[in-house]
Short mmCIF file of C-alpha atoms in Angstrom, two decimals:
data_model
loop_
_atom_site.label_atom_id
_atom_site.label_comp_id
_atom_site.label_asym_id
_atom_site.label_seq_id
_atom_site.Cartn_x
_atom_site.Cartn_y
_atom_site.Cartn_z
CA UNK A 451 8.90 -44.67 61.16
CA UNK A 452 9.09 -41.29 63.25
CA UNK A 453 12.29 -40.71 62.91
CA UNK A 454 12.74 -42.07 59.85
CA UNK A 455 10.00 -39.19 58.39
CA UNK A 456 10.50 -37.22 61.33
CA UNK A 457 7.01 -37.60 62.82
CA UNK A 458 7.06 -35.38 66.06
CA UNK A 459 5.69 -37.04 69.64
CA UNK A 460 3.30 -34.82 69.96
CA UNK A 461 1.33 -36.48 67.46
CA UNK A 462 1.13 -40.37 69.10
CA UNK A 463 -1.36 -41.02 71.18
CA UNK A 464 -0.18 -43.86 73.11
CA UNK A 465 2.96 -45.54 73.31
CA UNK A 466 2.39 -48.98 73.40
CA UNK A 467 4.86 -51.39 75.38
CA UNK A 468 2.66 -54.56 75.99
CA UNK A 469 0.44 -56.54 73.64
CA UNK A 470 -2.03 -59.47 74.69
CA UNK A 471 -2.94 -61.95 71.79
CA UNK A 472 -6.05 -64.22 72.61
CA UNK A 473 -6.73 -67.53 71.24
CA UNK A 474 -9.98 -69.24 69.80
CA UNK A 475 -10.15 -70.87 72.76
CA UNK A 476 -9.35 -67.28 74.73
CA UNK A 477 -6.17 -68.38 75.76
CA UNK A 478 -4.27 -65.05 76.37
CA UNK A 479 -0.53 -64.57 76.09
CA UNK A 480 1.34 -61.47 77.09
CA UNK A 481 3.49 -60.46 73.75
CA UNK A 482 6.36 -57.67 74.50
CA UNK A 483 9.06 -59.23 76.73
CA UNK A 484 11.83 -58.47 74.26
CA UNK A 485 11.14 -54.67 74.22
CA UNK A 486 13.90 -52.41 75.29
CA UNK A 487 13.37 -48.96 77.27
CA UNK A 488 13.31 -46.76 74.19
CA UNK A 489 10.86 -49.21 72.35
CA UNK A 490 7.17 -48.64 71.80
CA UNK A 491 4.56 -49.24 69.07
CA UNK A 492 3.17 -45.63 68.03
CA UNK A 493 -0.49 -45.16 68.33
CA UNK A 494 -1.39 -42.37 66.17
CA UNK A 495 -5.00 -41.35 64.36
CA UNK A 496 -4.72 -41.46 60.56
CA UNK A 497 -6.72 -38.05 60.47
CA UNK A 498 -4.34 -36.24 62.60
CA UNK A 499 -1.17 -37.68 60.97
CA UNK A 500 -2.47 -37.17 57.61
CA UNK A 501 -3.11 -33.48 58.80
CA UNK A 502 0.20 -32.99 59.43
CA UNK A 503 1.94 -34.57 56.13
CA UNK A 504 0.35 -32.08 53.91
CA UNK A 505 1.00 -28.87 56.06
CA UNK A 506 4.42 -29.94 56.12
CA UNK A 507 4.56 -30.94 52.37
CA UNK A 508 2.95 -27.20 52.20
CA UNK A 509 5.37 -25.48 53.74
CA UNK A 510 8.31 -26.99 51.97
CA UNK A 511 7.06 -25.87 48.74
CA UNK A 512 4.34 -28.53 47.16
CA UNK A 513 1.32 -27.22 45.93
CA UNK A 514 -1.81 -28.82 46.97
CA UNK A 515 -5.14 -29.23 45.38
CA UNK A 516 -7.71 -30.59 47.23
CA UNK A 517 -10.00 -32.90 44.87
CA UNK A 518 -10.98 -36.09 43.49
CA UNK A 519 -9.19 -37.45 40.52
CA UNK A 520 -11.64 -39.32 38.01
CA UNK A 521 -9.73 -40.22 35.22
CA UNK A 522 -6.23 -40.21 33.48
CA UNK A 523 -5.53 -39.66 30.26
CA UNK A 524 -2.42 -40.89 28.20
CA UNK A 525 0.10 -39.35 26.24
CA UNK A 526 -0.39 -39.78 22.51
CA UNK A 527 3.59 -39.70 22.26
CA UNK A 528 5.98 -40.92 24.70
CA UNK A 529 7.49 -36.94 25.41
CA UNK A 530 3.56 -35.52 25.49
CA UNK A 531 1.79 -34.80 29.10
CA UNK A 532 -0.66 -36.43 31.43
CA UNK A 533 -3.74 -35.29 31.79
CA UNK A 534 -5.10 -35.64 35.41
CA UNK A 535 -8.88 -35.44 35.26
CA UNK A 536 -10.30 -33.95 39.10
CA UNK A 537 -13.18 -32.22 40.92
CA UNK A 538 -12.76 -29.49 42.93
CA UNK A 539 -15.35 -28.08 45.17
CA UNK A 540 -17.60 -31.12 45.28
CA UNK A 541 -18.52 -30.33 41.36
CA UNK A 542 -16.21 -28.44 39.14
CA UNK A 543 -14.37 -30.41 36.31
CA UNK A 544 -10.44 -29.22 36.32
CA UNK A 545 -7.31 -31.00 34.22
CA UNK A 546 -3.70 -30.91 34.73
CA UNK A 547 -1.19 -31.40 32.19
CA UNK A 548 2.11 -33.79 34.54
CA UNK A 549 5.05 -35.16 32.87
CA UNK A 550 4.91 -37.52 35.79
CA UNK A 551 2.14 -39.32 37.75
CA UNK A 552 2.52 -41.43 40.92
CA UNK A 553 -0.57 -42.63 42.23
CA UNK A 554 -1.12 -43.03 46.02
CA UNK A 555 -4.66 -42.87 45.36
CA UNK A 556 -5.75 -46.61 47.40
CA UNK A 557 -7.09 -49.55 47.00
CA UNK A 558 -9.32 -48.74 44.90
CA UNK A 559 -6.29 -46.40 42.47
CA UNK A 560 -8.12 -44.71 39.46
CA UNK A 561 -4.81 -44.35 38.21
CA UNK A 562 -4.16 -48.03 38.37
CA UNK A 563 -7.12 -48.40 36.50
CA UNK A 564 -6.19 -45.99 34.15
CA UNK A 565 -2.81 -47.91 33.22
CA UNK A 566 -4.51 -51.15 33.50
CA UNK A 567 -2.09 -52.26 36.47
CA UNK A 568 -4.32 -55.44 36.98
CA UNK A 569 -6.48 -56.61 39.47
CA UNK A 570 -6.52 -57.67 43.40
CA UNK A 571 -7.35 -59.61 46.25
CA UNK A 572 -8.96 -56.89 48.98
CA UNK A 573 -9.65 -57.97 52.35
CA UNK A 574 -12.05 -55.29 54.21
CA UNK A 575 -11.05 -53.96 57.36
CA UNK A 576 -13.97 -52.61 59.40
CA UNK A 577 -13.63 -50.86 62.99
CA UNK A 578 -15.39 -49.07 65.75
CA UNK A 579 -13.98 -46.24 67.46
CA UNK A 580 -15.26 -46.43 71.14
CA UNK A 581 -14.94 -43.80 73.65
CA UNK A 582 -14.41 -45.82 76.68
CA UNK A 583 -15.36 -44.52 80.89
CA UNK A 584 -11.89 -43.62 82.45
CA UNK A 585 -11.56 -46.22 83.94
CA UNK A 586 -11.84 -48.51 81.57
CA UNK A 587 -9.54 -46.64 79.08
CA UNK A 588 -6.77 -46.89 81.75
CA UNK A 589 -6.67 -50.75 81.23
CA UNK A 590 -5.49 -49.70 77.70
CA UNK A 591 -2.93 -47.05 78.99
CA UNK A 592 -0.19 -48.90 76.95
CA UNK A 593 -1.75 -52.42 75.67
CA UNK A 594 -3.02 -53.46 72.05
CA UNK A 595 -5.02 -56.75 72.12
CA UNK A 596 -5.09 -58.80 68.89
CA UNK A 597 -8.05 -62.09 68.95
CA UNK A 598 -7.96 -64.84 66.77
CA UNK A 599 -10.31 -67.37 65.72
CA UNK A 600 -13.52 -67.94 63.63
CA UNK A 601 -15.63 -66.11 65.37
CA UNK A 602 -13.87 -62.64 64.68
CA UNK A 603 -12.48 -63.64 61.17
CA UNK A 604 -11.97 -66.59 59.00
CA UNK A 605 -8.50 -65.57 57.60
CA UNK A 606 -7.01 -62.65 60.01
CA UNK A 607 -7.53 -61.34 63.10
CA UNK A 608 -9.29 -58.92 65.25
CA UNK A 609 -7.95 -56.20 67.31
CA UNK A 610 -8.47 -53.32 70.09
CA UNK A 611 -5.86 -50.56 69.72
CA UNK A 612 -5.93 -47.53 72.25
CA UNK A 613 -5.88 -43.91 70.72
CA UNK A 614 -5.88 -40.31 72.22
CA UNK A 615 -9.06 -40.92 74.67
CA UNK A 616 -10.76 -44.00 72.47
CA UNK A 617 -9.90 -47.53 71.55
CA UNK A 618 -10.52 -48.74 67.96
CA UNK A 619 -12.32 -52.26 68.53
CA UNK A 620 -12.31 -53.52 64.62
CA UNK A 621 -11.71 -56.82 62.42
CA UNK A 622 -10.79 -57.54 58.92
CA UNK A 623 -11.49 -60.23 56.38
CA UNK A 624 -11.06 -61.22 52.91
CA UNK A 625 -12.84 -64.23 52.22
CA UNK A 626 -16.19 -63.67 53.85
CA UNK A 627 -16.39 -59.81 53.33
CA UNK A 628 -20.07 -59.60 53.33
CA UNK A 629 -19.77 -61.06 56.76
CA UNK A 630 -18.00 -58.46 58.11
CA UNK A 631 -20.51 -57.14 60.71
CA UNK A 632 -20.76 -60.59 62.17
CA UNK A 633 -17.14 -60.30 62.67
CA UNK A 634 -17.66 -57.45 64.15
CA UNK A 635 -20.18 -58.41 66.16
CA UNK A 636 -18.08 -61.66 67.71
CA UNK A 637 -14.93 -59.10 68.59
CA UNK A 638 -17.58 -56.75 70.37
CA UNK A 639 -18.91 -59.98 72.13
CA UNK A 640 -14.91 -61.15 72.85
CA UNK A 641 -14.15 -58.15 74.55
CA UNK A 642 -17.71 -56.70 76.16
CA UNK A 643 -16.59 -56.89 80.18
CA UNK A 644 -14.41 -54.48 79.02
CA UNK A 645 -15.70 -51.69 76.54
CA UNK A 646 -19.38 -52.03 78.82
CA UNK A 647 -20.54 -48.63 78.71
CA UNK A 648 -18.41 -47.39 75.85
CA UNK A 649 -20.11 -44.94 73.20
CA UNK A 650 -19.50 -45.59 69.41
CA UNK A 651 -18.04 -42.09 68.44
CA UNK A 652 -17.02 -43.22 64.79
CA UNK A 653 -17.44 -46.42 62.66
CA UNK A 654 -14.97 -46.78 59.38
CA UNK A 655 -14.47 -49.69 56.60
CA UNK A 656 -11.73 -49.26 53.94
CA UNK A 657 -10.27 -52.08 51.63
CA UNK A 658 -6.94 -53.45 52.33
CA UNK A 659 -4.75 -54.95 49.22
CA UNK A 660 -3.99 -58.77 49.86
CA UNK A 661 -0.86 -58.62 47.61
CA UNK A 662 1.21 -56.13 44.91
CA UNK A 663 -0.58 -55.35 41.80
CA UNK A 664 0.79 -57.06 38.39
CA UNK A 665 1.87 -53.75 36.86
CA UNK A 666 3.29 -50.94 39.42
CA UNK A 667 5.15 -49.06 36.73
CA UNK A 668 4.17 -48.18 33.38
CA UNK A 669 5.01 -45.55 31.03
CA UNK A 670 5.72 -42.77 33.58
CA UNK A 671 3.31 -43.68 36.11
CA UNK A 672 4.28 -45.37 39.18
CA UNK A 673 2.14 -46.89 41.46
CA UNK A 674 3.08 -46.56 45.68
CA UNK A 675 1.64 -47.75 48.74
CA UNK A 676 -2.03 -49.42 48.86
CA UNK A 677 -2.81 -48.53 45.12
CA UNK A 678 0.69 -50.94 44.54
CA UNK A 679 -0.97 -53.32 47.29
CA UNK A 680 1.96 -52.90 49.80
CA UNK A 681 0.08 -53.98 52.55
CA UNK A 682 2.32 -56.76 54.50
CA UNK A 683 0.43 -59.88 55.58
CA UNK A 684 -0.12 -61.24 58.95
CA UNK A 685 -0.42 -57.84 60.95
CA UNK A 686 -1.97 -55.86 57.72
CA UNK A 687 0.26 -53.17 58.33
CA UNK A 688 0.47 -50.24 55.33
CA UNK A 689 1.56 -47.07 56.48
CA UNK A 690 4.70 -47.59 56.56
CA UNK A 691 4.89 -49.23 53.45
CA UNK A 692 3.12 -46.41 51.88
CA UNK A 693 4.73 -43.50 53.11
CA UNK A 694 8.40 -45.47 52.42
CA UNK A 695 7.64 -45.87 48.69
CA UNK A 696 6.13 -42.82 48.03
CA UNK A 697 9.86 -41.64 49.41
CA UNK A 698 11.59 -44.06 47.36
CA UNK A 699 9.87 -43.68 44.22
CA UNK A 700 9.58 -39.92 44.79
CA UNK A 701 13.78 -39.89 45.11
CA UNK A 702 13.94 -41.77 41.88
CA UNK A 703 12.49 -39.47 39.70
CA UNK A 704 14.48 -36.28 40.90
CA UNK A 705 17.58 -38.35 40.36
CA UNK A 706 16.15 -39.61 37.01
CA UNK A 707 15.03 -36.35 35.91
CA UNK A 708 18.33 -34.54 36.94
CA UNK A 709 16.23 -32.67 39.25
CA UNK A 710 14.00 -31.75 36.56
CA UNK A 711 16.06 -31.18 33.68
CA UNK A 712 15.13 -34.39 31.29
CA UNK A 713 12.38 -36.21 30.81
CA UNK A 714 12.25 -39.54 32.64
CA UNK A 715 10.81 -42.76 31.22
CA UNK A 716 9.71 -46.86 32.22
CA UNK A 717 13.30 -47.70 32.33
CA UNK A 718 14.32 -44.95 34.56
CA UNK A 719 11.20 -45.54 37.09
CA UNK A 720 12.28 -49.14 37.10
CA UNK A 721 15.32 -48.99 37.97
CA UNK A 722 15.68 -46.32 40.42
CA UNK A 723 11.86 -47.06 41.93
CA UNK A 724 11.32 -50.67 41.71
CA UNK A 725 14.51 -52.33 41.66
CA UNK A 726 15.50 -51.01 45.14
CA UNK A 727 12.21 -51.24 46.52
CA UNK A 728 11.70 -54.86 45.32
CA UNK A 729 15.55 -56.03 46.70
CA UNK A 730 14.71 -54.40 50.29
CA UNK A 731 11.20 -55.71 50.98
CA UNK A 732 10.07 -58.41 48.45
CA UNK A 733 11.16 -61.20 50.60
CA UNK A 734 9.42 -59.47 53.51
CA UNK A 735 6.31 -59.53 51.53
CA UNK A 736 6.77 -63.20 50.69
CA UNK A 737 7.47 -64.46 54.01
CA UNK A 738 4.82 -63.15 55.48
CA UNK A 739 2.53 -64.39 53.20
CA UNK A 740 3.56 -67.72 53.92
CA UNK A 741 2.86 -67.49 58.04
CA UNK A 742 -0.95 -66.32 57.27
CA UNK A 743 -1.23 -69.19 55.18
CA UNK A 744 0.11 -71.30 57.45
CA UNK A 745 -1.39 -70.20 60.69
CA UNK A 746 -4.34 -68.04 60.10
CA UNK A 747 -6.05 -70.61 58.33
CA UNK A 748 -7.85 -72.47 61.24
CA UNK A 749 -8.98 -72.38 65.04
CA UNK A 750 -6.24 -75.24 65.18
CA UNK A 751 -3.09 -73.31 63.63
CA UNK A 752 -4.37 -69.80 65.45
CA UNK A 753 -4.34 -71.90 68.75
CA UNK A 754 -0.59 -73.28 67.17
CA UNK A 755 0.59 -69.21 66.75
CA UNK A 756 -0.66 -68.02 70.17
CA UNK A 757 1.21 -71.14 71.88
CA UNK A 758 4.12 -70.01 69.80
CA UNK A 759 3.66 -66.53 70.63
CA UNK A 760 4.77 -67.30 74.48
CA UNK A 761 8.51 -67.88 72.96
CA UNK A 762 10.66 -65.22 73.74
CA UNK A 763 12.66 -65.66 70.49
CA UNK A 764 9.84 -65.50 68.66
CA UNK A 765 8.85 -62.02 70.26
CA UNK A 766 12.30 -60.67 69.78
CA UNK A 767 12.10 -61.81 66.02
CA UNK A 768 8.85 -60.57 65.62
CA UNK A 769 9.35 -57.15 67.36
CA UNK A 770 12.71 -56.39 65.55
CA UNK A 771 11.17 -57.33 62.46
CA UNK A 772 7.95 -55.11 62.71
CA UNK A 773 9.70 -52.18 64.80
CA UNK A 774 12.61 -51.96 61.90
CA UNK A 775 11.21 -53.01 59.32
CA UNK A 776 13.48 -55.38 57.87
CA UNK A 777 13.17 -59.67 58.40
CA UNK A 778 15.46 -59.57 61.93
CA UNK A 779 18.14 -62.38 61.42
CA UNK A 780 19.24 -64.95 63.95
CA UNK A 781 21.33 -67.07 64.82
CA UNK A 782 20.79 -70.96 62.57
CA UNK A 783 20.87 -72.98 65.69
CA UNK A 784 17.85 -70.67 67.50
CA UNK A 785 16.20 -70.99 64.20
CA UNK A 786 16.34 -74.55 64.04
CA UNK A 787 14.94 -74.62 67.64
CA UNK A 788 12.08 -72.26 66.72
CA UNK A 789 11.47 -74.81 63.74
CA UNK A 790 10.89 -77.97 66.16
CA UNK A 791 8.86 -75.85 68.27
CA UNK A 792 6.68 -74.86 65.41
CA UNK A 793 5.83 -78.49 64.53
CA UNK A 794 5.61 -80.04 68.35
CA UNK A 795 2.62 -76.73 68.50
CA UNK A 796 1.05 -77.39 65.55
CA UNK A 797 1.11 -81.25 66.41
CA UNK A 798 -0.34 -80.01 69.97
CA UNK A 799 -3.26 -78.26 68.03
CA UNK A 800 -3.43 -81.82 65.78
CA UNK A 801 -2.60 -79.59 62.61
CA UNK A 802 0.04 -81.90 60.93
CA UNK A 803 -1.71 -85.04 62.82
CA UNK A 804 -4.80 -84.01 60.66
CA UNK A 805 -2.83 -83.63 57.34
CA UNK A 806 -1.15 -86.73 57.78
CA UNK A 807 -4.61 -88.69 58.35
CA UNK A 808 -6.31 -86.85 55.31
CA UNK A 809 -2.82 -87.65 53.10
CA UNK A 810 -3.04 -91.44 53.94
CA UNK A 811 -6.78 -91.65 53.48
#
């Protein structure tokens, strides 16, 4: 992503180069063999990064007004304007006539609901940020710990992440969401030896889309990033995904429009926004979908995944996947190895033993 949107260094935090994945049981395995010199994960904090997007968005020429939308109103023809409906100041009432609306406005998108793109699944992600003594924030230098099992989250997984001169010690869920403290309470408990004497410095929830909306395009409003629900399953990762399409969809409507000069329509966001976008990452979306079903739903399979997680061919797959963004391929043989391995773990953790019994009975 930072070259891709030209993100400048100066801006990460911490260049991560090892992860450590724990199991129910708090079996740990060391992920990030497979990395090469120049490879890192990017720490960076939202606030700061954000910061930056809209000075630079400034400078080349947008104009930005700082509010809250609260409503969209239709055209009554298909030619005749948007009306964006926003606050400004905390309390004044404003309107702005668009030919064009795409809404990167979360989760919880009033332009969504505006179009009636459909309803969600929403996990909620919930963190701590935790200023850590010196010494204890070198142990997290350049290591990101992920924890899984029940005790941190029924369906995902919990995490510690190092920033600038805190670590963000947080969890997520999406079937027990009103249970998210106690989550929170068993990754604090997972990890206490080593964020003892740590001081809470900021504590943030936000709702994370499970899958894509049913409508992402209609009329001449396009939906990108979480209010679409392009949040990727398995690591919950969305800011990638949010600041890609935002690109892609923003690309289609200059070329759509002629750089201006007509007046786009549905067909014209669908095919040069959602077409492409759906043709590079659908499959993504699907196939990670499929491995939190498969292994996130029990102490057993998350015992399976961290076992699994020891493979080096499964951290090269996984790191080329996640670090470029794209399903890595490899070779059918190595696949076909990684398959048997996938069933002699799960059989290790008595996952398929289990099913079996339960089919016969």
């Amino acid at each position: 992503m930072l070259e891709e949107f030209d993100i400048p260094n100066h801006l990460i935090d911490r260049h991560v180069t090892h992860m450590r994945i724990f199991s129910p049981s708090n079996i740990a395995v060391d992920f990030g063999k497979t990395l090469k010199p120049h490879e890192f994960i990017a720490m960076l904090r939202r606030e700061v990064l954000d910061s930056f997007l809209r000075s630079r968005a400034h400078a080349a020429g947008a104009t930005a007004i700082s509010g809250l939308v609260t409503a969209l109103d239709l055209p009554a023809s298909p030619d005749a304007p948007y009306t964006v409906h926003y606050t400004a100041n905390g309390s004044s009432r404003r309107s702005l006539a668009v030919d064009v609306v795409i809404g990167a406005d979360g989760a919880n998108s009033r332009v969504a609901k505006a179009i009636g793109a459909g309803d969600y699944a929403c996990a909620i992600a919930f963190q701590e940020r935790i200023k850590l003594p010196d010494e204890k924030m070198a142990y997290y230098e350049n290591l990101a710990e992920m924890y899984v099992g029940d005790d941190v989250s029924p369906d995902f997984y919990a995490w510690v992440f190092p920033k600038c001169d805190h670590v963000a010690v947080g969890t997520g869920t999406v079937r027990s969401k009103k249970d998210i403290k106690l989550y929170q309470r068993g990754i604090r408990e997972r990890v206490k030896p080593k964020i003892n004497g740590g001081k809470v410095i900021k504590v943030e929830a936000h709702p994370i889309p499970e899958h894509p909306r049913p409508v992402r395009v209609r009329g001449r409003v396009a939906l990108v990033g979480d209010a679409a629900g392009y949040v990727t399953k398995c690591s919950g990762e969305g800011i990638y995904f949010a600041a890609k399409s935002g690109r892609v969809c923003g690309n289609g409507v200059v070329r759509a429009s002629e750089g201006g000069d007509r007046m786009i329509d549905e067909c014209d966001l669908r095919r040069e926004y959602l077409k492409p976008w759906d043709a590079e990452y659908a499959n993504t979306f699907r196939f990670l979908d499929l491995l939190q079903r498969v292994f996130y739903g029990s102490n057993a399979c998350r015992e399976a995944l961290v076992e699994l997680c020891g493979d080096e061919y499964v951290q090269r797959m996984t790191f080329e996947s996640y670090l470029y963004k794209k399903l890595a391929r490899g070779r059918v043989l190595d696949h076909a190895k990684l398959f048997m391995n996938t069933l002699g773990s799960l059989v290790r953790s008595k996952v398929v033993q289990t099913s079996m019994e339960s089919f016969i009975l």
